[in-house]
Tab-separated table of C-alpha atoms in Angstrom:
chain	number	residue	atom	x	y	z
A	4	UNK	CA	0.000	0.000	0.000
A	5	UNK	CA	1.365	3.396	-0.960
A	6	UNK	CA	2.172	5.784	1.869
A	7	UNK	CA	0.003	8.876	2.199
A	8	UNK	CA	1.504	12.174	3.292
A	9	UNK	CA	-0.250	15.347	4.375
A	10	UNK	CA	0.586	18.375	2.324
A	11	UNK	CA	2.150	21.397	3.987
A	12	UNK	CA	-1.121	23.309	3.645
A	13	UNK	CA	-3.028	20.475	5.346
A	14	UNK	CA	-0.522	20.368	8.196
A	15	UNK	CA	-0.768	24.134	8.635
A	16	UNK	CA	-4.578	23.921	8.661
A	17	UNK	CA	-4.516	21.268	11.378
A	18	UNK	CA	-2.017	23.236	13.442
A	19	UNK	CA	-4.148	26.370	13.120
A	20	UNK	CA	-7.287	24.486	14.184
A	21	UNK	CA	-5.531	23.021	17.228
A	22	UNK	CA	-4.186	26.411	18.279
A	23	UNK	CA	-7.628	27.995	17.853
A	24	UNK	CA	-9.329	25.281	19.920
A	25	UNK	CA	-6.724	25.516	22.678
A	26	UNK	CA	-6.896	29.310	22.828
A	27	UNK	CA	-10.701	29.264	22.779
A	28	UNK	CA	-10.735	26.806	25.657
A	29	UNK	CA	-8.372	29.061	27.632
A	30	UNK	CA	-10.693	32.059	27.221
A	31	UNK	CA	-13.712	29.874	27.980
A	32	UNK	CA	-12.212	28.603	31.234
A	33	UNK	CA	-11.319	32.165	32.229
A	34	UNK	CA	-14.931	33.119	31.511
A	35	UNK	CA	-16.191	30.348	33.769
A	36	UNK	CA	-13.855	31.522	36.529
A	37	UNK	CA	-15.120	35.114	36.203
A	38	UNK	CA	-18.745	33.923	36.146
A	39	UNK	CA	-18.243	31.967	39.379
A	40	UNK	CA	-16.823	35.101	40.963
A	41	UNK	CA	-19.912	37.040	39.899
A	42	UNK	CA	-17.930	39.145	37.393
A	43	UNK	CA	-20.527	38.995	34.615
A	44	UNK	CA	-19.010	41.620	32.324
A	45	UNK	CA	-15.559	40.037	32.133
A	46	UNK	CA	-17.094	36.569	31.824
A	47	UNK	CA	-19.199	37.601	28.816
A	48	UNK	CA	-16.150	39.246	27.218
A	49	UNK	CA	-14.140	36.033	27.598
A	50	UNK	CA	-16.929	33.938	26.080
A	51	UNK	CA	-17.127	36.321	23.130
A	52	UNK	CA	-13.353	36.100	22.687
A	53	UNK	CA	-13.517	32.312	22.754
A	54	UNK	CA	-16.146	32.360	19.997
A	55	UNK	CA	-14.165	34.826	17.902
A	56	UNK	CA	-11.189	32.458	18.027
A	57	UNK	CA	-13.206	29.281	17.495
A	58	UNK	CA	-16.884	29.615	16.595
A	59	UNK	CA	-17.448	25.923	17.333
A	60	UNK	CA	-16.927	26.416	21.078
A	61	UNK	CA	-20.471	25.354	21.980
A	62	UNK	CA	-19.978	25.701	25.739
A	63	UNK	CA	-18.913	29.342	25.440
A	64	UNK	CA	-21.834	30.070	23.122
A	65	UNK	CA	-24.364	28.445	25.441
A	66	UNK	CA	-23.052	30.224	28.546
A	67	UNK	CA	-22.980	33.574	26.698
A	68	UNK	CA	-26.603	33.144	25.528
A	69	UNK	CA	-27.671	32.370	29.098
A	70	UNK	CA	-25.875	35.442	30.456
A	71	UNK	CA	-27.306	37.750	27.789
A	72	UNK	CA	-30.835	36.532	28.482
A	73	UNK	CA	-30.413	36.984	32.211
A	74	UNK	CA	-29.199	40.528	31.536
A	75	UNK	CA	-32.320	41.237	29.437
A	76	UNK	CA	-30.362	41.505	26.171
A	77	UNK	CA	-32.774	39.267	24.264
A	78	UNK	CA	-31.871	40.461	20.768
A	79	UNK	CA	-28.139	39.884	21.310
A	80	UNK	CA	-28.867	36.456	22.758
A	81	UNK	CA	-30.959	35.502	19.699
A	82	UNK	CA	-28.199	36.681	17.372
A	83	UNK	CA	-25.608	34.531	19.165
A	84	UNK	CA	-28.006	31.583	19.087
A	85	UNK	CA	-28.769	32.039	15.351
A	86	UNK	CA	-25.060	32.100	14.561
A	87	UNK	CA	-24.619	28.915	16.581
A	88	UNK	CA	-27.465	27.123	14.772
A	89	UNK	CA	-25.948	28.119	11.440
A	90	UNK	CA	-22.588	26.730	12.515
A	91	UNK	CA	-24.014	23.555	14.135
A	92	UNK	CA	-27.771	22.859	14.438
A	93	UNK	CA	-27.027	20.679	17.472
A	94	UNK	CA	-24.745	23.116	19.284
A	95	UNK	CA	-27.116	23.498	22.276
A	96	UNK	CA	-27.029	19.780	23.100
A	97	UNK	CA	-23.261	19.627	22.533
A	98	UNK	CA	-22.685	22.597	24.821
A	99	UNK	CA	-25.106	21.469	27.510
A	100	UNK	CA	-23.560	18.002	27.542
A	101	UNK	CA	-20.042	19.402	27.881
A	102	UNK	CA	-21.114	21.752	30.683
A	103	UNK	CA	-22.737	18.889	32.592
A	104	UNK	CA	-19.601	16.769	32.221
A	105	UNK	CA	-17.493	19.651	33.555
A	106	UNK	CA	-19.446	19.438	36.803
A	107	UNK	CA	-19.040	15.665	37.122
A	108	UNK	CA	-16.580	15.786	40.009
A	109	UNK	CA	-17.702	19.110	41.469
A	110	UNK	CA	-21.472	18.954	41.967
A	111	UNK	CA	-23.628	16.402	43.827
A	112	UNK	CA	-23.997	13.316	41.598
A	113	UNK	CA	-27.802	13.353	41.818
A	114	UNK	CA	-27.888	16.917	40.449
A	115	UNK	CA	-25.481	16.020	37.635
A	116	UNK	CA	-27.625	13.001	36.745
A	117	UNK	CA	-30.772	15.125	36.669
A	118	UNK	CA	-29.147	17.733	34.391
A	119	UNK	CA	-27.779	15.016	32.131
A	120	UNK	CA	-31.220	13.476	31.664
A	121	UNK	CA	-32.810	16.838	30.889
A	122	UNK	CA	-30.499	17.741	27.987
A	123	UNK	CA	-32.644	18.348	24.922
A	124	UNK	CA	-31.283	16.491	21.904
A	125	UNK	CA	-29.150	14.065	23.912
A	126	UNK	CA	-30.010	11.275	21.466
A	127	UNK	CA	-28.269	13.185	18.661
A	128	UNK	CA	-24.896	13.160	20.418
A	129	UNK	CA	-22.324	10.381	19.867
A	130	UNK	CA	-23.655	7.290	21.611
A	131	UNK	CA	-20.223	6.410	23.028
A	132	UNK	CA	-19.965	9.789	24.778
A	133	UNK	CA	-23.455	9.578	26.245
A	134	UNK	CA	-22.868	5.982	27.353
A	135	UNK	CA	-19.680	6.949	29.181
A	136	UNK	CA	-21.437	9.900	30.811
A	137	UNK	CA	-24.251	7.805	32.287
A	138	UNK	CA	-21.768	5.125	33.328
A	139	UNK	CA	-19.513	7.605	35.152
A	140	UNK	CA	-22.448	9.347	36.829
A	141	UNK	CA	-23.764	5.958	37.914
A	142	UNK	CA	-20.456	5.105	39.565
A	143	UNK	CA	-20.486	8.409	41.437
A	144	UNK	CA	-24.047	7.757	42.598
A	145	UNK	CA	-23.012	4.331	43.889
A	146	UNK	CA	-20.181	5.938	45.869
A	147	UNK	CA	-22.627	8.209	47.678
A	148	UNK	CA	-24.988	5.227	48.172
A	149	UNK	CA	-27.762	6.641	45.985
A	150	UNK	CA	-28.299	3.171	44.565
A	151	UNK	CA	-31.744	3.825	43.078
A	152	UNK	CA	-30.501	6.681	40.885
A	153	UNK	CA	-27.326	4.716	40.102
A	154	UNK	CA	-29.411	1.834	38.807
A	155	UNK	CA	-31.302	4.223	36.518
A	156	UNK	CA	-28.031	5.694	35.227
A	157	UNK	CA	-26.580	2.253	34.510
A	158	UNK	CA	-29.818	1.234	32.777
A	159	UNK	CA	-29.417	4.213	30.418
A	160	UNK	CA	-25.800	3.260	29.738
A	161	UNK	CA	-26.743	-0.395	29.209
A	162	UNK	CA	-29.458	0.540	26.703
A	163	UNK	CA	-26.795	2.290	24.603
A	164	UNK	CA	-24.113	-0.407	25.002
A	165	UNK	CA	-25.950	-3.677	25.704
A	166	UNK	CA	-22.861	-5.897	25.392
A	167	UNK	CA	-20.455	-3.918	27.575
A	168	UNK	CA	-19.396	-6.214	30.445
A	169	UNK	CA	-18.308	-3.335	32.706
A	170	UNK	CA	-21.756	-1.761	32.439
A	171	UNK	CA	-23.412	-5.142	32.961
A	172	UNK	CA	-21.389	-5.627	36.156
A	173	UNK	CA	-22.162	-2.133	37.469
A	174	UNK	CA	-25.865	-2.517	36.670
A	175	UNK	CA	-25.951	-5.877	38.442
A	176	UNK	CA	-24.312	-4.426	41.564
A	177	UNK	CA	-26.865	-1.603	41.638
A	178	UNK	CA	-29.774	-3.990	41.117
A	179	UNK	CA	-28.526	-6.192	43.939
A	180	UNK	CA	-28.036	-3.193	46.239
A	181	UNK	CA	-31.637	-2.155	45.559
A	182	UNK	CA	-33.011	-5.631	46.103
A	183	UNK	CA	-34.211	-5.678	42.490
A	184	UNK	CA	-33.894	-9.453	42.352
A	185	UNK	CA	-36.116	-10.036	39.300
A	186	UNK	CA	-34.341	-7.317	37.310
A	187	UNK	CA	-30.959	-8.781	38.307
A	188	UNK	CA	-32.108	-12.243	37.261
A	189	UNK	CA	-33.093	-10.906	33.850
A	190	UNK	CA	-29.825	-9.000	33.444
A	191	UNK	CA	-27.781	-12.076	34.312
A	192	UNK	CA	-29.743	-14.249	31.900
A	193	UNK	CA	-28.958	-11.813	29.077
A	194	UNK	CA	-25.321	-11.423	30.111
A	195	UNK	CA	-24.619	-15.130	30.518
A	196	UNK	CA	-26.328	-15.865	27.196
A	197	UNK	CA	-23.557	-13.967	25.401
A	198	UNK	CA	-20.736	-14.574	27.929
A	199	UNK	CA	-21.438	-17.852	29.775
A	200	UNK	CA	-18.009	-18.008	31.416
A	201	UNK	CA	-17.618	-14.374	32.414
A	202	UNK	CA	-16.270	-14.508	35.997
A	203	UNK	CA	-17.955	-11.245	37.048
A	204	UNK	CA	-21.310	-12.535	35.840
A	205	UNK	CA	-20.810	-15.825	37.687
A	206	UNK	CA	-19.860	-13.945	40.869
A	207	UNK	CA	-23.052	-11.879	40.660
A	208	UNK	CA	-25.047	-15.019	39.930
A	209	UNK	CA	-23.667	-16.628	43.082
A	210	UNK	CA	-24.685	-13.632	45.161
A	211	UNK	CA	-28.162	-13.690	43.622
A	212	UNK	CA	-28.447	-17.337	44.667
A	213	UNK	CA	-27.410	-16.367	48.206
A	214	UNK	CA	-30.334	-13.964	48.394
A	215	UNK	CA	-32.615	-16.710	47.079
A	216	UNK	CA	-31.179	-19.171	49.653
A	217	UNK	CA	-30.018	-21.514	46.882
A	218	UNK	CA	-26.725	-22.247	48.578
A	219	UNK	CA	-25.668	-25.215	46.450
A	220	UNK	CA	-26.199	-23.220	43.250
A	221	UNK	CA	-24.347	-20.271	44.783
A	222	UNK	CA	-21.354	-22.453	45.635
A	223	UNK	CA	-21.209	-23.774	42.071
A	224	UNK	CA	-21.428	-20.257	40.628
A	225	UNK	CA	-18.573	-19.042	42.860
A	226	UNK	CA	-16.511	-22.100	41.930
A	227	UNK	CA	-17.137	-21.302	38.269
A	228	UNK	CA	-15.968	-17.728	38.786
A	229	UNK	CA	-12.731	-19.053	40.304
A	230	UNK	CA	-12.257	-21.532	37.459
A	231	UNK	CA	-12.646	-18.748	34.921
A	232	UNK	CA	-10.074	-16.572	36.703
A	233	UNK	CA	-12.017	-13.986	38.637
A	234	UNK	CA	-9.654	-11.200	39.661
A	235	UNK	CA	-10.259	-11.724	43.394
A	236	UNK	CA	-10.195	-15.445	44.303
A	237	UNK	CA	-9.733	-14.615	48.011
A	238	UNK	CA	-13.068	-12.759	48.021
A	239	UNK	CA	-14.763	-15.697	46.327
A	240	UNK	CA	-13.322	-18.112	48.876
A	241	UNK	CA	-14.711	-15.845	51.595
A	242	UNK	CA	-18.161	-15.850	50.000
A	243	UNK	CA	-18.108	-19.638	49.714
A	244	UNK	CA	-17.293	-19.776	53.413
A	245	UNK	CA	-20.158	-17.454	54.255
A	246	UNK	CA	-22.702	-19.524	52.359
A	247	UNK	CA	-21.540	-22.705	54.103
A	248	UNK	CA	-21.910	-20.926	57.421
A	249	UNK	CA	-25.456	-19.852	56.493
A	250	UNK	CA	-26.194	-23.390	55.324
A	251	UNK	CA	-25.239	-24.817	58.729
A	252	UNK	CA	-21.847	-26.272	57.753
A	253	UNK	CA	-19.607	-24.460	60.263
A	254	UNK	CA	-16.795	-27.008	59.902
A	255	UNK	CA	-16.740	-26.740	56.114
A	256	UNK	CA	-16.844	-22.935	56.352
A	257	UNK	CA	-13.950	-22.880	58.820
A	258	UNK	CA	-11.759	-24.777	56.358
A	259	UNK	CA	-12.259	-21.971	53.833
A	260	UNK	CA	-11.753	-19.128	56.306
A	261	UNK	CA	-8.510	-20.349	57.829
A	262	UNK	CA	-5.210	-21.305	56.251
A	263	UNK	CA	-3.329	-23.533	58.752
A	264	UNK	CA	-0.040	-22.679	57.064
A	265	UNK	CA	-0.542	-18.913	57.385
A	266	UNK	CA	-2.753	-18.210	60.408
A	267	UNK	CA	-1.234	-14.796	61.105
A	268	UNK	CA	-1.332	-13.690	57.469
A	269	UNK	CA	-5.101	-14.167	57.139
A	270	UNK	CA	-7.157	-11.015	56.636
A	271	UNK	CA	-9.156	-9.725	59.584
A	272	UNK	CA	-12.284	-10.469	57.508
A	273	UNK	CA	-11.475	-14.170	57.238
A	274	UNK	CA	-10.433	-14.272	60.903
A	275	UNK	CA	-13.726	-12.702	61.987
A	276	UNK	CA	-15.779	-15.201	60.019
A	277	UNK	CA	-13.588	-18.015	61.291
A	278	UNK	CA	-14.465	-16.774	64.790
A	279	UNK	CA	-18.185	-17.098	64.047
A	280	UNK	CA	-17.530	-20.653	62.849
A	281	UNK	CA	-15.712	-21.521	66.086
A	282	UNK	CA	-18.555	-20.060	68.157
A	283	UNK	CA	-20.918	-22.358	66.279
A	284	UNK	CA	-18.579	-25.251	67.076
A	285	UNK	CA	-18.515	-24.455	70.820
A	286	UNK	CA	-15.051	-22.854	70.864
A	287	UNK	CA	-15.977	-19.289	71.842
A	288	UNK	CA	-13.163	-19.119	74.406
A	289	UNK	CA	-10.554	-19.433	71.630
A	290	UNK	CA	-12.277	-16.602	69.757
A	291	UNK	CA	-12.383	-14.220	72.691
A	292	UNK	CA	-8.653	-14.658	73.231
A	293	UNK	CA	-7.825	-13.104	69.843
A	294	UNK	CA	-10.886	-11.108	68.853
A	295	UNK	CA	-9.665	-7.774	70.240
A	296	UNK	CA	-6.810	-7.915	67.747
A	297	UNK	CA	-9.321	-8.485	64.966
A	298	UNK	CA	-11.366	-5.495	66.149
A	299	UNK	CA	-8.269	-3.277	66.196
A	300	UNK	CA	-7.016	-4.505	62.827
A	301	UNK	CA	-10.401	-3.852	61.227
A	302	UNK	CA	-10.717	-0.342	62.636
A	303	UNK	CA	-13.728	-1.465	64.696
A	304	UNK	CA	-15.609	-2.733	61.657
A	305	UNK	CA	-19.168	-3.913	62.475
A	306	UNK	CA	-18.349	-7.518	61.533
A	307	UNK	CA	-15.438	-7.603	63.992
A	308	UNK	CA	-17.612	-6.103	66.737
A	309	UNK	CA	-20.350	-8.641	65.985
A	310	UNK	CA	-17.842	-11.494	66.285
A	311	UNK	CA	-16.715	-10.179	69.648
A	312	UNK	CA	-20.279	-9.734	70.892
A	313	UNK	CA	-21.308	-13.247	69.893
A	314	UNK	CA	-18.216	-14.698	71.590
A	315	UNK	CA	-19.169	-12.834	74.792
A	316	UNK	CA	-22.756	-14.078	74.537
A	317	UNK	CA	-21.617	-17.681	74.030
A	318	UNK	CA	-19.570	-17.415	77.230
A	319	UNK	CA	-22.509	-16.106	79.229
A	320	UNK	CA	-21.534	-12.415	79.272
A	321	UNK	CA	-24.972	-11.335	78.092
A	322	UNK	CA	-25.052	-7.714	79.279
A	323	UNK	CA	-21.614	-6.953	77.777
A	324	UNK	CA	-22.610	-8.556	74.465
A	325	UNK	CA	-25.945	-6.742	74.086
A	326	UNK	CA	-24.420	-3.421	75.166
A	327	UNK	CA	-21.623	-3.753	72.584
A	328	UNK	CA	-24.040	-4.541	69.754
A	329	UNK	CA	-26.505	-1.897	70.905
A	330	UNK	CA	-23.816	0.763	70.513
A	331	UNK	CA	-22.718	-0.659	67.140
A	332	UNK	CA	-26.292	-0.634	65.809
A	333	UNK	CA	-26.753	2.968	67.000
A	334	UNK	CA	-23.427	4.370	65.730
A	335	UNK	CA	-23.067	2.229	62.590
A	336	UNK	CA	-26.661	1.447	61.632
A	337	UNK	CA	-27.095	-1.022	58.791
A	338	UNK	CA	-29.146	-4.071	58.005
A	339	UNK	CA	-26.296	-6.287	59.234
A	340	UNK	CA	-25.777	-4.582	62.605
A	341	UNK	CA	-29.519	-4.520	63.292
A	342	UNK	CA	-29.868	-8.194	62.384
A	343	UNK	CA	-26.958	-9.076	64.682
A	344	UNK	CA	-28.463	-6.999	67.504
A	345	UNK	CA	-31.839	-8.684	66.925
A	346	UNK	CA	-30.316	-12.149	67.207
A	347	UNK	CA	-28.455	-11.224	70.394
A	348	UNK	CA	-31.582	-9.726	71.950
A	349	UNK	CA	-33.455	-12.889	71.037
A	350	UNK	CA	-30.739	-14.965	72.713
A	351	UNK	CA	-30.941	-12.693	75.773
A	352	UNK	CA	-34.690	-13.376	75.940
A	353	UNK	CA	-35.922	-9.903	74.953
A	354	UNK	CA	-38.174	-10.762	72.006
A	355	UNK	CA	-39.653	-7.251	71.849
A	356	UNK	CA	-36.210	-5.647	71.417
A	357	UNK	CA	-35.306	-8.352	68.889
A	358	UNK	CA	-38.414	-7.562	66.826
A	359	UNK	CA	-37.562	-3.848	66.951
A	360	UNK	CA	-34.101	-4.511	65.526
A	361	UNK	CA	-35.500	-6.787	62.830
A	362	UNK	CA	-37.897	-4.002	61.913
A	363	UNK	CA	-35.015	-1.516	61.662
A	364	UNK	CA	-33.099	-4.021	59.520
A	365	UNK	CA	-36.046	-4.466	57.167
A	366	UNK	CA	-36.235	-0.707	56.599
A	367	UNK	CA	-32.776	-0.831	55.035
A	368	UNK	CA	-34.212	-2.893	52.153
A	369	UNK	CA	-31.091	-5.037	52.060
A	370	UNK	CA	-31.797	-8.300	50.175
A	371	UNK	CA	-29.321	-10.148	52.400
A	372	UNK	CA	-31.374	-9.783	55.605
A	373	UNK	CA	-32.240	-13.470	55.891
A	374	UNK	CA	-28.754	-14.515	54.830
A	375	UNK	CA	-27.159	-12.372	57.565
A	376	UNK	CA	-29.357	-13.978	60.209
A	377	UNK	CA	-28.719	-17.529	59.049
A	378	UNK	CA	-24.947	-16.952	59.016
A	379	UNK	CA	-24.962	-15.894	62.684
A	380	UNK	CA	-25.108	-18.236	65.697
A	381	UNK	CA	-28.724	-18.619	66.893
A	382	UNK	CA	-29.910	-16.646	63.849
A	383	UNK	CA	-32.037	-19.461	62.459
A	384	UNK	CA	-33.833	-19.786	65.796
A	385	UNK	CA	-34.482	-16.049	65.941
A	386	UNK	CA	-35.902	-16.027	62.418
A	387	UNK	CA	-38.131	-19.007	63.116
A	388	UNK	CA	-39.595	-17.509	66.290
A	389	UNK	CA	-39.771	-13.807	65.444
A	390	UNK	CA	-40.230	-13.993	61.675
A	391	UNK	CA	-41.793	-17.379	60.947
A	392	UNK	CA	-43.079	-15.933	57.676
A	393	UNK	CA	-40.009	-14.633	55.816
A	394	UNK	CA	-42.122	-12.153	53.849
A	395	UNK	CA	-42.416	-10.208	57.111
A	396	UNK	CA	-38.805	-9.180	56.659
A	397	UNK	CA	-39.870	-7.102	53.661
A	398	UNK	CA	-42.570	-5.154	55.454
A	399	UNK	CA	-42.653	-5.399	59.214
A	400	UNK	CA	-45.460	-3.464	60.959
A	401	UNK	CA	-44.682	-0.175	62.607
């Protein structure tokens, strides 16, 4: 194939375009800075300069139109808008999209998501750009625990890129966090139909089975994720241990949580779960001897505190155990801490307090509520007596 070379005039044209774009962006950013300071006159002048250098600077044009309208200069605003439409009929959507993306890391994610959805003409922008925008906003929403909005953002991204595994994984995490079990089931069916050995999909499938109390299926899904080289085999081993604990196999779970060759190198997470296994096996005294180190190593994580409290309860130190979990549930409220407190209160004989904690846990709408209880010592008994009908966990009476 013959080599193709740009002519000197073509090179000069490209260089000129790059310089114009760079200079326009400089004036635009200066305009934004002035606008944030309330210096409207200098801001408008910078936006005008940006447009004189590069008329395709849609963000500068859109901000200038807004400022002119706010100042009552309607005719000038219409002239700037007409020039923009002549240059690019879709300039308003381009500019609005760019302005929203500028605020991605500065404004509250929910506000950014709302502005992104309200852009008129969004469907006329490059699909890859819009997909990335919804995906990034969704990740920010997940970080601030706005899982409902995050799920909506990921759904928009998925609709534009239905085969993207990263979006599939993010959507699945959001669906699981929202307890949208049917939606997650449907997503996984579609994902596994095109990628039956994807380790992320198999990991999510295993967690879905945990929620559905299909522990054998969950174990097989986690094993499949390991076989197909999931990036975090230690996490999968931990999940397999948890499901065995919930399924009543404390000995089998303990094998997965502890490595006899490296007992001191185990993570505090594995050590905490191993402690719950030993409590189940009547070895609470061995747990209490080391649990304070686990609590310290974890930074007083709720799971470590729960392990300590259940060890105290198993050794008859009821008041210390319930007090410890009562504080944890008050200072670090979550479905898990309330479930743990409910089980301890049940064991202490206070069924009213246990029901109150189960009610608080149910309000969190965490799909793992039943799983948490079954993984804890005495949790099955508490569920059977206080919540004989599992559907009560979804809507306990006030």
